C-alpha cells in the first residue's frame, strides 16, 4: 500500500490520488484539490460533482474521515496564513490549514501556547475543530472547540458564514468531521505560559485499580495527566501503568542557562520509519518485551523533571512516518470512553484486551472532565482508553464488535476521528444528538455536497 497519509507538497494542480488515514487501512481514490484562497475553496465546492467533497488537513485522522471515494478532497494545507495575533489578550486569527506546530513556532516566543493539543502537533486548526480534539488537559480545559471564539464556515450553497459558540451550527461543526461545511478560518483563545518547558511528575502504578485510584485522588492537582498502560500484562499486574502528569514550568524553576531563552521551541527529530516494514514485526512477543522494558525503566516516583514541550506532548512526532512500523496492513486505533460509575465495565474491557493478547504498545488511559457542547464531540465525563492494534490481527473485527457492545452497554462511545469500522447502528446508540445532527445537515446540505467515506459508512 502506498503511504498517502500526507499528500505531496508540490500538488498544485488538481490530481487523482490514493488517499488513506493515518492507520493506512482502507485507501480510496479521489480528486485532490488544493485551494490557496477562500475563493478557490468556494469554487472547488461548487464544482465538486455528484460524489461531493470533504476537507482534509494533515491526514492525522486514523480512519476514513478525510477520504471521499470517487469524489473530491480539499487539501486545506494551502490555506495556512496566520492573520493576526493579539499578544496582549492571547488571541490568534488564522486560516484553517495552519498547523498546531506552526502556531507553537509563532506563539511560544510571545508567551502563549495552544489551549489543547492531542498527541501530535501536526494537525490543522480546521481539523482540530472538526474532530473537536482533546488532550491531556481535558479534565481541566475541555476540548479544542471550547476555546474557539468564532469560525468562518463555507456552506454547501457557497455562502460563507461567521459561526459563534452557542449556536446549533457551531455545535454541529465542533466534532462534526467536516460534514457541515469547510472551515476557512478561526479565532482561538490561547493559554499564557512563562516558558517552553514542562515540569513533570512520573510514577508507576502496579495494576489498573492502583492506577484509577491515583488518577481519581490527585488529577485535580495537575493541568495535564496521562497514563501509558500495559495491555499485555495479566493476573495481578493487569493494567499496570506509567503515570505522567505536569504543568507548564514557571520561569523561577529553570536553571540559569535555560533562563536565557525560556520560550525557545526546538523540537528534536529522529530518522523516519522505513518505507517497508516486514509484516508481523509488532507481535505479542516483541510488544510484550517493549512493554516490559518501558515499565521497568520508568521511575517508581520522580517529581519536577523538566521536559521539552515536544517530549511531553508529542514524543512520536520525533519519528516521521511512525505509522509505517505496522507494515503494509496498517493498524486500527480504538478509543472509547465510559462514564464515571462504570469502572467495572472498564475493568472488564481491559481484561478482555489483556486475555486476547492485543499487541499494543501505544495505549493510554485518561480522565475526561465535563462534556463538550458539540453534538458529535467525543468526550463525556469518564475514563477514556486509546490503543493501537495491527490490522492483520486474526478476527480483529469480531473482537472489536464485542468491545463495542461492552462500551455501548456502559453508556459509553467511540471517537469518530479514530474510527474506521464501527457499525452505524452502534454509533447511533452512542450519540444521542445524532438525529439533530442529521436533521441540520439535511437542511443545510440537502444534496450531500459534503461527503466522506466515513459519512457514507455511518449514514451521517
Tab-separated table of C-alpha atoms in Angstrom:
chain	number	residue	atom	x	y	z
A	1	UNK	CA	0.000	0.000	0.000
A	2	UNK	CA	1.360	3.416	-0.893
A	3	UNK	CA	1.698	5.786	2.068
A	4	UNK	CA	-0.506	8.714	1.043
A	5	UNK	CA	-1.447	9.851	4.522
A	6	UNK	CA	0.344	13.114	3.762
A	7	UNK	CA	-0.224	14.450	0.268
A	8	UNK	CA	2.654	15.697	-1.909
A	9	UNK	CA	3.667	19.281	-1.156
A	10	UNK	CA	4.028	20.133	-4.859
A	11	UNK	CA	0.466	19.118	-5.748
A	12	UNK	CA	-0.733	22.492	-7.055
A	13	UNK	CA	-2.918	21.219	-9.883
A	14	UNK	CA	-5.959	19.036	-9.331
A	15	UNK	CA	-4.876	15.408	-9.384
A	16	UNK	CA	-6.367	11.998	-8.673
A	17	UNK	CA	-4.600	10.282	-5.799
A	18	UNK	CA	-4.969	7.342	-3.454
A	19	UNK	CA	-5.879	8.737	-0.042
A	20	UNK	CA	-5.947	6.999	3.324
A	21	UNK	CA	-5.987	7.805	7.004
A	22	UNK	CA	-3.091	7.591	9.420
A	23	UNK	CA	-3.902	3.937	10.080
A	24	UNK	CA	-3.311	3.126	6.366
A	25	UNK	CA	-6.085	0.528	6.275
A	26	UNK	CA	-8.577	1.474	3.542
A	27	UNK	CA	-7.226	3.722	0.740
A	28	UNK	CA	-9.652	5.175	-1.797
A	29	UNK	CA	-9.084	7.333	-4.855
A	30	UNK	CA	-10.306	10.914	-5.072
A	31	UNK	CA	-9.645	14.120	-6.977
A	32	UNK	CA	-7.394	16.120	-4.658
A	33	UNK	CA	-7.780	19.894	-4.914
A	34	UNK	CA	-5.522	22.314	-3.039
A	35	UNK	CA	-7.153	25.753	-2.781
A	36	UNK	CA	-4.895	28.712	-1.990
A	37	UNK	CA	-7.651	31.257	-1.308
A	38	UNK	CA	-11.139	31.245	0.161
A	39	UNK	CA	-12.479	31.932	-3.320
A	40	UNK	CA	-10.723	28.875	-4.724
A	41	UNK	CA	-12.176	26.762	-1.910
A	42	UNK	CA	-15.681	28.010	-2.735
A	43	UNK	CA	-15.161	27.288	-6.446
A	44	UNK	CA	-13.965	23.765	-5.647
A	45	UNK	CA	-17.078	23.097	-3.575
A	46	UNK	CA	-19.397	24.411	-6.290
A	47	UNK	CA	-17.788	22.161	-8.912
A	48	UNK	CA	-17.294	19.024	-6.837
A	49	UNK	CA	-19.812	16.865	-8.730
A	50	UNK	CA	-22.273	14.247	-7.568
A	51	UNK	CA	-19.836	12.417	-5.274
A	52	UNK	CA	-19.318	15.553	-3.207
A	53	UNK	CA	-16.270	16.823	-1.378
A	54	UNK	CA	-14.647	16.768	2.060
A	55	UNK	CA	-11.974	18.976	3.611
A	56	UNK	CA	-8.676	17.408	4.686
A	57	UNK	CA	-5.816	18.746	6.767
A	58	UNK	CA	-2.579	16.915	7.524
A	59	UNK	CA	-4.103	13.432	7.337
A	60	UNK	CA	-3.897	12.500	11.021
A	61	UNK	CA	-7.440	11.160	11.354
A	62	UNK	CA	-6.809	7.442	11.754
A	63	UNK	CA	-9.708	6.131	9.671
A	64	UNK	CA	-11.733	7.299	6.674
A	65	UNK	CA	-12.981	10.697	7.881
A	66	UNK	CA	-10.959	12.700	5.317
A	67	UNK	CA	-11.394	10.375	2.330
A	68	UNK	CA	-14.029	10.538	-0.405
A	69	UNK	CA	-14.008	7.646	-2.885
A	70	UNK	CA	-14.800	8.870	-6.394
A	71	UNK	CA	-15.364	12.445	-5.270
A	72	UNK	CA	-13.049	15.288	-4.355
A	73	UNK	CA	-10.889	16.017	-1.333
A	74	UNK	CA	-9.979	19.612	-0.468
A	75	UNK	CA	-6.417	19.664	0.810
A	76	UNK	CA	-6.635	22.712	3.078
A	77	UNK	CA	-2.935	22.952	3.876
A	78	UNK	CA	-2.543	25.659	1.196
A	79	UNK	CA	-4.702	27.957	3.355
A	80	UNK	CA	-2.079	28.463	6.026
A	81	UNK	CA	-1.909	32.152	6.924
A	82	UNK	CA	-1.825	33.432	10.479
A	83	UNK	CA	-3.972	36.520	10.023
A	84	UNK	CA	-3.386	38.303	13.323
A	85	UNK	CA	-2.076	37.783	16.844
A	86	UNK	CA	-3.177	39.846	19.830
A	87	UNK	CA	-0.151	39.281	22.066
A	88	UNK	CA	-1.783	41.125	24.977
A	89	UNK	CA	-5.076	39.225	25.034
A	90	UNK	CA	-3.681	35.942	23.711
A	91	UNK	CA	-5.971	35.623	20.709
A	92	UNK	CA	-4.967	34.349	17.273
A	93	UNK	CA	-6.899	34.538	13.998
A	94	UNK	CA	-5.673	32.033	11.440
A	95	UNK	CA	-6.653	30.021	8.383
A	96	UNK	CA	-7.948	26.510	8.895
A	97	UNK	CA	-4.876	24.980	7.253
A	98	UNK	CA	-2.443	26.328	9.849
A	99	UNK	CA	-0.942	23.510	11.906
A	100	UNK	CA	-0.600	23.455	15.672
A	101	UNK	CA	3.145	23.077	15.067
A	102	UNK	CA	3.187	26.403	13.228
A	103	UNK	CA	1.158	28.077	15.966
A	104	UNK	CA	3.682	26.887	18.544
A	105	UNK	CA	6.571	28.236	16.474
A	106	UNK	CA	4.942	31.663	16.295
A	107	UNK	CA	3.181	31.915	19.646
A	108	UNK	CA	5.526	30.322	22.178
A	109	UNK	CA	8.156	33.088	21.826
A	110	UNK	CA	5.329	35.517	22.669
A	111	UNK	CA	4.413	33.640	25.839
A	112	UNK	CA	1.327	31.802	24.549
A	113	UNK	CA	0.503	28.148	23.960
A	114	UNK	CA	-2.327	26.376	22.168
A	115	UNK	CA	-5.169	25.673	24.620
A	116	UNK	CA	-5.467	21.984	23.699
A	117	UNK	CA	-3.120	19.666	21.832
A	118	UNK	CA	-3.501	15.957	21.073
A	119	UNK	CA	-0.622	13.502	20.829
A	120	UNK	CA	0.625	15.163	17.630
A	121	UNK	CA	1.155	18.815	16.780
A	122	UNK	CA	0.797	18.007	13.075
A	123	UNK	CA	-2.927	18.662	12.917
A	124	UNK	CA	-4.550	21.728	11.393
A	125	UNK	CA	-6.782	24.175	13.217
A	126	UNK	CA	-9.658	23.163	10.939
A	127	UNK	CA	-9.071	19.523	11.782
A	128	UNK	CA	-8.815	20.346	15.483
A	129	UNK	CA	-12.294	21.874	15.357
A	130	UNK	CA	-13.807	19.283	13.014
A	131	UNK	CA	-12.693	16.451	15.319
A	132	UNK	CA	-13.003	18.597	18.468
A	133	UNK	CA	-9.675	17.222	19.585
A	134	UNK	CA	-8.838	16.677	23.232
A	135	UNK	CA	-5.559	16.342	25.063
A	136	UNK	CA	-4.043	15.508	28.412
A	137	UNK	CA	-5.847	18.504	29.945
A	138	UNK	CA	-9.472	17.696	29.159
A	139	UNK	CA	-10.295	17.311	32.853
A	140	UNK	CA	-9.298	20.994	33.218
A	141	UNK	CA	-9.757	22.669	29.832
A	142	UNK	CA	-12.206	20.584	27.799
A	143	UNK	CA	-11.874	20.100	24.052
A	144	UNK	CA	-10.332	22.420	21.473
A	145	UNK	CA	-13.617	23.927	20.311
A	146	UNK	CA	-14.323	25.256	23.793
A	147	UNK	CA	-11.544	27.788	23.136
A	148	UNK	CA	-12.754	28.889	19.694
A	149	UNK	CA	-14.317	32.353	19.780
A	150	UNK	CA	-15.634	32.212	16.243
A	151	UNK	CA	-15.074	30.479	12.925
A	152	UNK	CA	-15.806	31.153	9.266
A	153	UNK	CA	-17.617	28.293	7.543
A	154	UNK	CA	-18.133	27.728	3.816
A	155	UNK	CA	-21.579	26.175	3.367
A	156	UNK	CA	-22.811	23.873	0.608
A	157	UNK	CA	-24.539	26.734	-1.265
A	158	UNK	CA	-21.324	28.794	-1.381
A	159	UNK	CA	-22.277	31.155	1.448
A	160	UNK	CA	-19.551	31.956	3.972
A	161	UNK	CA	-20.993	32.380	7.437
A	162	UNK	CA	-19.419	33.527	10.685
A	163	UNK	CA	-20.368	30.938	13.292
A	164	UNK	CA	-20.338	31.674	17.014
A	165	UNK	CA	-20.290	29.349	20.040
A	166	UNK	CA	-23.699	28.589	21.479
A	167	UNK	CA	-25.407	28.232	18.103
A	168	UNK	CA	-26.669	24.992	16.602
A	169	UNK	CA	-24.347	25.348	13.635
A	170	UNK	CA	-21.300	25.742	15.877
A	171	UNK	CA	-22.290	22.747	17.979
A	172	UNK	CA	-22.835	20.643	14.850
A	173	UNK	CA	-19.487	21.730	13.360
A	174	UNK	CA	-17.435	21.095	16.521
A	175	UNK	CA	-16.780	17.376	16.226
A	176	UNK	CA	-18.862	17.185	13.024
A	177	UNK	CA	-15.951	15.754	10.988
A	178	UNK	CA	-16.215	18.381	8.237
A	179	UNK	CA	-19.767	17.438	7.267
A	180	UNK	CA	-21.432	20.817	7.930
A	181	UNK	CA	-19.069	22.761	5.686
A	182	UNK	CA	-15.480	23.788	5.103
A	183	UNK	CA	-13.877	25.666	7.976
A	184	UNK	CA	-11.932	28.541	6.426
A	185	UNK	CA	-10.572	30.322	9.486
A	186	UNK	CA	-10.938	30.516	13.251
A	187	UNK	CA	-10.348	32.860	16.173
A	188	UNK	CA	-8.788	30.973	19.085
A	189	UNK	CA	-8.132	31.946	22.707
A	190	UNK	CA	-4.650	30.902	23.840
A	191	UNK	CA	-3.039	29.825	27.123
A	192	UNK	CA	-0.379	32.042	28.782
A	193	UNK	CA	2.949	30.371	29.650
A	194	UNK	CA	6.228	31.620	31.101
A	195	UNK	CA	8.495	29.022	29.493
A	196	UNK	CA	8.560	26.347	26.809
A	197	UNK	CA	9.404	23.631	29.322
A	198	UNK	CA	7.170	21.339	31.343
A	199	UNK	CA	7.510	20.379	34.998
A	200	UNK	CA	6.692	16.672	35.014
A	201	UNK	CA	5.944	14.123	37.737
A	202	UNK	CA	6.218	10.426	36.847
A	203	UNK	CA	5.215	7.361	38.861
A	204	UNK	CA	4.419	3.696	38.332
A	205	UNK	CA	1.069	2.091	39.113
A	206	UNK	CA	1.120	-1.607	39.912
A	207	UNK	CA	-2.267	-2.505	38.373
A	208	UNK	CA	-5.459	-0.983	36.982
A	209	UNK	CA	-7.103	-0.370	40.357
A	210	UNK	CA	-3.968	1.318	41.669
A	211	UNK	CA	-3.876	3.480	38.544
A	212	UNK	CA	-7.511	4.563	38.787
A	213	UNK	CA	-7.108	5.377	42.475
A	214	UNK	CA	-4.076	7.573	41.830
A	215	UNK	CA	-5.831	9.386	38.986
A	216	UNK	CA	-9.058	9.918	40.927
A	217	UNK	CA	-7.376	11.218	44.061
A	218	UNK	CA	-4.776	13.569	42.569
A	219	UNK	CA	-5.680	14.501	38.985
A	220	UNK	CA	-7.088	17.839	40.167
A	221	UNK	CA	-3.570	18.878	41.141
A	222	UNK	CA	-2.330	18.823	37.529
A	223	UNK	CA	-3.255	20.584	34.313
A	224	UNK	CA	-2.035	17.648	32.207
A	225	UNK	CA	-2.353	13.969	33.010
A	226	UNK	CA	-1.986	10.706	31.078
A	227	UNK	CA	-1.100	7.095	31.795
A	228	UNK	CA	0.658	4.676	29.464
A	229	UNK	CA	-0.891	1.292	30.217
A	230	UNK	CA	0.485	-2.190	29.580
A	231	UNK	CA	-2.406	-4.065	27.969
A	232	UNK	CA	-0.434	-7.306	27.709
A	233	UNK	CA	0.079	-7.593	31.469
A	234	UNK	CA	-2.110	-10.250	33.087
A	235	UNK	CA	-3.076	-11.508	36.516
A	236	UNK	CA	-2.201	-9.286	39.453
A	237	UNK	CA	-0.314	-6.919	37.125
A	238	UNK	CA	-3.236	-6.355	34.723
A	239	UNK	CA	-3.400	-2.676	33.808
A	240	UNK	CA	-0.048	-1.733	35.271
A	241	UNK	CA	0.923	1.688	34.049
A	242	UNK	CA	3.315	4.609	33.974
A	243	UNK	CA	1.536	7.778	35.055
A	244	UNK	CA	2.889	11.089	33.710
A	245	UNK	CA	1.496	14.443	34.832
A	246	UNK	CA	2.625	18.020	34.796
A	247	UNK	CA	2.177	21.683	34.011
A	248	UNK	CA	3.992	24.457	32.195
A	249	UNK	CA	7.156	25.224	34.138
A	250	UNK	CA	7.340	28.708	35.687
A	251	UNK	CA	10.402	30.790	34.979
A	252	UNK	CA	11.787	30.578	38.500
A	253	UNK	CA	12.318	26.797	38.381
A	254	UNK	CA	14.532	26.911	35.281
A	255	UNK	CA	18.310	26.599	35.679
A	256	UNK	CA	20.269	29.743	34.858
A	257	UNK	CA	21.302	28.596	31.408
A	258	UNK	CA	17.732	27.811	30.360
A	259	UNK	CA	16.528	31.227	31.548
A	260	UNK	CA	18.479	32.911	28.738
A	261	UNK	CA	15.923	31.641	26.199
A	262	UNK	CA	12.981	30.459	28.311
A	263	UNK	CA	10.487	30.384	25.444
A	264	UNK	CA	12.633	28.663	22.809
A	265	UNK	CA	10.843	25.956	20.830
A	266	UNK	CA	13.284	23.413	19.393
A	267	UNK	CA	11.645	20.039	18.918
A	268	UNK	CA	14.105	17.304	18.009
A	269	UNK	CA	13.661	14.645	15.351
A	270	UNK	CA	14.919	11.116	14.775
A	271	UNK	CA	15.234	9.361	11.409
A	272	UNK	CA	11.897	8.406	9.896
A	273	UNK	CA	10.479	4.907	9.859
A	274	UNK	CA	11.480	2.931	6.746
A	275	UNK	CA	9.034	2.780	3.865
A	276	UNK	CA	8.897	-1.015	4.097
A	277	UNK	CA	8.471	-2.889	7.372
A	278	UNK	CA	8.027	-6.691	7.475
A	279	UNK	CA	4.576	-7.931	8.455
A	280	UNK	CA	4.338	-9.266	11.986
A	281	UNK	CA	7.151	-7.115	13.394
A	282	UNK	CA	4.824	-5.880	16.141
A	283	UNK	CA	3.665	-9.209	17.504
A	284	UNK	CA	2.853	-10.228	21.063
A	285	UNK	CA	6.435	-11.242	21.835
A	286	UNK	CA	8.111	-8.054	20.555
A	287	UNK	CA	5.474	-5.723	22.018
A	288	UNK	CA	5.498	-7.679	25.288
A	289	UNK	CA	9.249	-7.164	25.531
A	290	UNK	CA	8.893	-3.457	24.737
A	291	UNK	CA	6.164	-3.048	27.363
A	292	UNK	CA	8.223	-4.827	29.999
A	293	UNK	CA	11.257	-2.649	29.331
A	294	UNK	CA	9.195	0.537	29.191
A	295	UNK	CA	7.534	-0.204	32.523
A	296	UNK	CA	10.740	-1.241	34.273
A	297	UNK	CA	12.776	1.739	33.095
A	298	UNK	CA	10.180	4.218	34.359
A	299	UNK	CA	10.924	5.674	37.799
A	300	UNK	CA	8.821	4.493	40.712
A	301	UNK	CA	8.396	8.152	41.584
A	302	UNK	CA	10.064	11.248	40.158
A	303	UNK	CA	8.984	14.836	40.778
A	304	UNK	CA	9.650	18.086	38.928
A	305	UNK	CA	11.606	16.813	35.930
A	306	UNK	CA	11.952	19.489	33.248
A	307	UNK	CA	10.992	18.295	29.767
A	308	UNK	CA	10.612	19.951	26.396
A	309	UNK	CA	7.048	20.559	25.266
A	310	UNK	CA	7.694	18.233	22.325
A	311	UNK	CA	8.908	15.452	24.649
A	312	UNK	CA	5.934	15.705	26.994
A	313	UNK	CA	3.140	16.149	24.445
A	314	UNK	CA	4.384	14.759	21.130
A	315	UNK	CA	7.102	12.100	21.514
A	316	UNK	CA	6.075	10.249	18.347
A	317	UNK	CA	6.334	13.408	16.229
A	318	UNK	CA	10.081	12.965	16.522
A	319	UNK	CA	9.816	9.871	14.278
A	320	UNK	CA	8.460	10.877	10.848
A	321	UNK	CA	6.004	8.374	9.347
A	322	UNK	CA	5.973	6.278	12.502
A	323	UNK	CA	2.713	4.714	11.293
A	324	UNK	CA	4.762	2.656	8.812
A	325	UNK	CA	6.071	0.408	11.583
A	326	UNK	CA	2.818	-1.590	11.401
A	327	UNK	CA	3.665	-2.784	7.904
A	328	UNK	CA	1.565	-2.775	4.758
A	329	UNK	CA	-1.607	-3.898	6.535
A	330	UNK	CA	-1.672	-0.795	8.718
A	331	UNK	CA	-3.330	-0.562	12.108
A	332	UNK	CA	-6.598	0.231	13.816
A	333	UNK	CA	-6.763	2.875	16.519
A	334	UNK	CA	-9.542	2.117	19.000
A	335	UNK	CA	-10.620	4.761	21.514
A	336	UNK	CA	-13.635	4.699	23.773
A	337	UNK	CA	-14.934	6.457	26.878
A	338	UNK	CA	-17.155	5.065	29.627
A	339	UNK	CA	-18.745	7.362	32.232
A	340	UNK	CA	-17.664	7.611	35.837
A	341	UNK	CA	-19.502	4.959	37.790
A	342	UNK	CA	-18.749	2.401	35.051
A	343	UNK	CA	-15.348	1.407	36.388
A	344	UNK	CA	-16.327	-2.254	36.398
A	345	UNK	CA	-17.015	-2.028	32.660
A	346	UNK	CA	-13.549	-0.538	32.163
A	347	UNK	CA	-12.037	-3.434	34.131
A	348	UNK	CA	-13.899	-5.973	32.011
A	349	UNK	CA	-12.777	-4.349	28.768
A	350	UNK	CA	-9.141	-4.123	29.862
A	351	UNK	CA	-9.365	-7.754	30.967
A	352	UNK	CA	-10.700	-8.840	27.582
A	353	UNK	CA	-7.956	-6.957	25.751
A	354	UNK	CA	-5.326	-8.475	28.031
A	355	UNK	CA	-6.629	-12.044	27.606
A	356	UNK	CA	-6.865	-11.565	23.834
A	357	UNK	CA	-3.210	-10.587	23.772
A	358	UNK	CA	-3.616	-7.453	21.664
A	359	UNK	CA	-0.050	-6.367	20.845
A	360	UNK	CA	-0.489	-2.666	21.630
A	361	UNK	CA	2.454	-0.553	22.736
A	362	UNK	CA	0.629	2.766	22.255
A	363	UNK	CA	-2.123	2.509	24.874
A	364	UNK	CA	-3.128	5.425	27.093
A	365	UNK	CA	-5.746	5.980	29.786
A	366	UNK	CA	-7.022	9.433	30.749
A	367	UNK	CA	-9.858	11.048	32.666
A	368	UNK	CA	-12.273	13.412	30.948
A	369	UNK	CA	-13.923	16.410	32.562
A	370	UNK	CA	-17.255	17.965	31.654
A	371	UNK	CA	-18.599	17.063	28.225
A	372	UNK	CA	-18.230	19.494	25.357
A	373	UNK	CA	-21.199	21.107	23.569
A	374	UNK	CA	-20.518	19.631	20.131
A	375	UNK	CA	-23.302	17.267	19.106
A	376	UNK	CA	-20.774	14.676	17.920
A	377	UNK	CA	-17.950	15.687	20.268
A	378	UNK	CA	-16.450	12.581	21.789
A	379	UNK	CA	-15.644	13.404	25.431
A	380	UNK	CA	-18.088	12.850	28.266
A	381	UNK	CA	-17.093	12.795	31.949
A	382	UNK	CA	-15.398	9.444	32.405
A	383	UNK	CA	-12.482	7.170	31.590
A	384	UNK	CA	-11.059	7.060	28.072
A	385	UNK	CA	-8.742	4.354	26.771
A	386	UNK	CA	-6.993	4.518	23.396
A	387	UNK	CA	-4.964	1.701	21.891
A	388	UNK	CA	-3.437	0.737	18.567
A	389	UNK	CA	-3.880	-2.764	17.134
A	390	UNK	CA	-2.220	-4.186	13.987
A	391	UNK	CA	-4.931	-4.549	11.359
A	392	UNK	CA	-3.790	-8.062	10.425
A	393	UNK	CA	-4.598	-9.451	13.886
A	394	UNK	CA	-6.814	-12.542	13.408
A	395	UNK	CA	-10.577	-11.988	13.936
A	396	UNK	CA	-9.965	-8.374	14.856
A	397	UNK	CA	-13.314	-7.159	13.503
A	398	UNK	CA	-15.349	-9.617	15.561
A	399	UNK	CA	-13.316	-8.843	18.680
A	400	UNK	CA	-13.831	-5.075	18.325
A	401	UNK	CA	-17.548	-5.613	17.744
A	402	UNK	CA	-17.619	-7.342	21.115
A	403	UNK	CA	-15.823	-4.400	22.732
A	404	UNK	CA	-18.292	-2.022	21.068
A	405	UNK	CA	-21.143	-3.899	22.744
A	406	UNK	CA	-19.443	-3.568	26.146
A	407	UNK	CA	-18.869	0.158	25.618
A	408	UNK	CA	-22.430	0.724	24.448
A	409	UNK	CA	-23.900	-1.214	27.383
A	410	UNK	CA	-21.943	1.058	29.734
A	411	UNK	CA	-23.399	4.204	28.072
A	412	UNK	CA	-20.016	4.932	26.511
A	413	UNK	CA	-18.996	5.908	22.993
A	414	UNK	CA	-16.258	5.657	20.375
A	415	UNK	CA	-14.214	8.505	18.880
A	416	UNK	CA	-15.091	9.238	15.249
A	417	UNK	CA	-11.666	10.709	14.459
A	418	UNK	CA	-10.094	7.362	15.372
A	419	UNK	CA	-12.772	5.065	13.950
A	420	UNK	CA	-12.514	3.017	10.754
A	421	UNK	CA	-15.001	0.179	11.306
A	422	UNK	CA	-17.855	0.738	13.809
A	423	UNK	CA	-21.373	-0.244	12.682
A	424	UNK	CA	-23.869	2.603	12.037
A	425	UNK	CA	-26.491	1.201	14.422
A	426	UNK	CA	-23.893	1.013	17.193
A	427	UNK	CA	-22.844	4.609	16.652
A	428	UNK	CA	-26.461	5.804	16.753
A	429	UNK	CA	-26.863	4.249	20.197
A	430	UNK	CA	-23.770	6.091	21.448
A	431	UNK	CA	-24.535	9.654	20.300
A	432	UNK	CA	-27.961	10.920	21.444
A	433	UNK	CA	-27.681	14.120	19.358
A	434	UNK	CA	-27.047	12.234	16.117
A	435	UNK	CA	-30.630	12.739	14.897
A	436	UNK	CA	-30.294	16.512	15.407
A	437	UNK	CA	-27.010	16.466	13.512
A	438	UNK	CA	-28.544	14.617	10.588
A	439	UNK	CA	-31.538	16.973	10.507
A	440	UNK	CA	-29.351	20.084	10.420
A	441	UNK	CA	-27.180	18.566	7.690
A	442	UNK	CA	-30.255	17.792	5.607
A	443	UNK	CA	-31.403	21.386	5.991
A	444	UNK	CA	-28.051	22.992	5.153
A	445	UNK	CA	-26.853	20.487	2.570
A	446	UNK	CA	-29.841	18.697	1.006
A	447	UNK	CA	-27.796	17.415	-1.950
A	448	UNK	CA	-24.983	15.933	0.145
A	449	UNK	CA	-22.222	18.202	-1.119
A	450	UNK	CA	-20.075	17.466	1.926
A	451	UNK	CA	-19.479	13.743	1.898
A	452	UNK	CA	-16.766	11.383	3.091
A	453	UNK	CA	-16.138	7.670	3.225
A	454	UNK	CA	-16.939	7.867	6.927
A	455	UNK	CA	-20.255	9.653	6.372
A	456	UNK	CA	-21.343	7.045	3.813
A	457	UNK	CA	-20.293	4.155	6.024
A	458	UNK	CA	-22.175	5.509	9.045
A	459	UNK	CA	-25.093	7.207	7.237
A	460	UNK	CA	-24.245	10.547	8.805
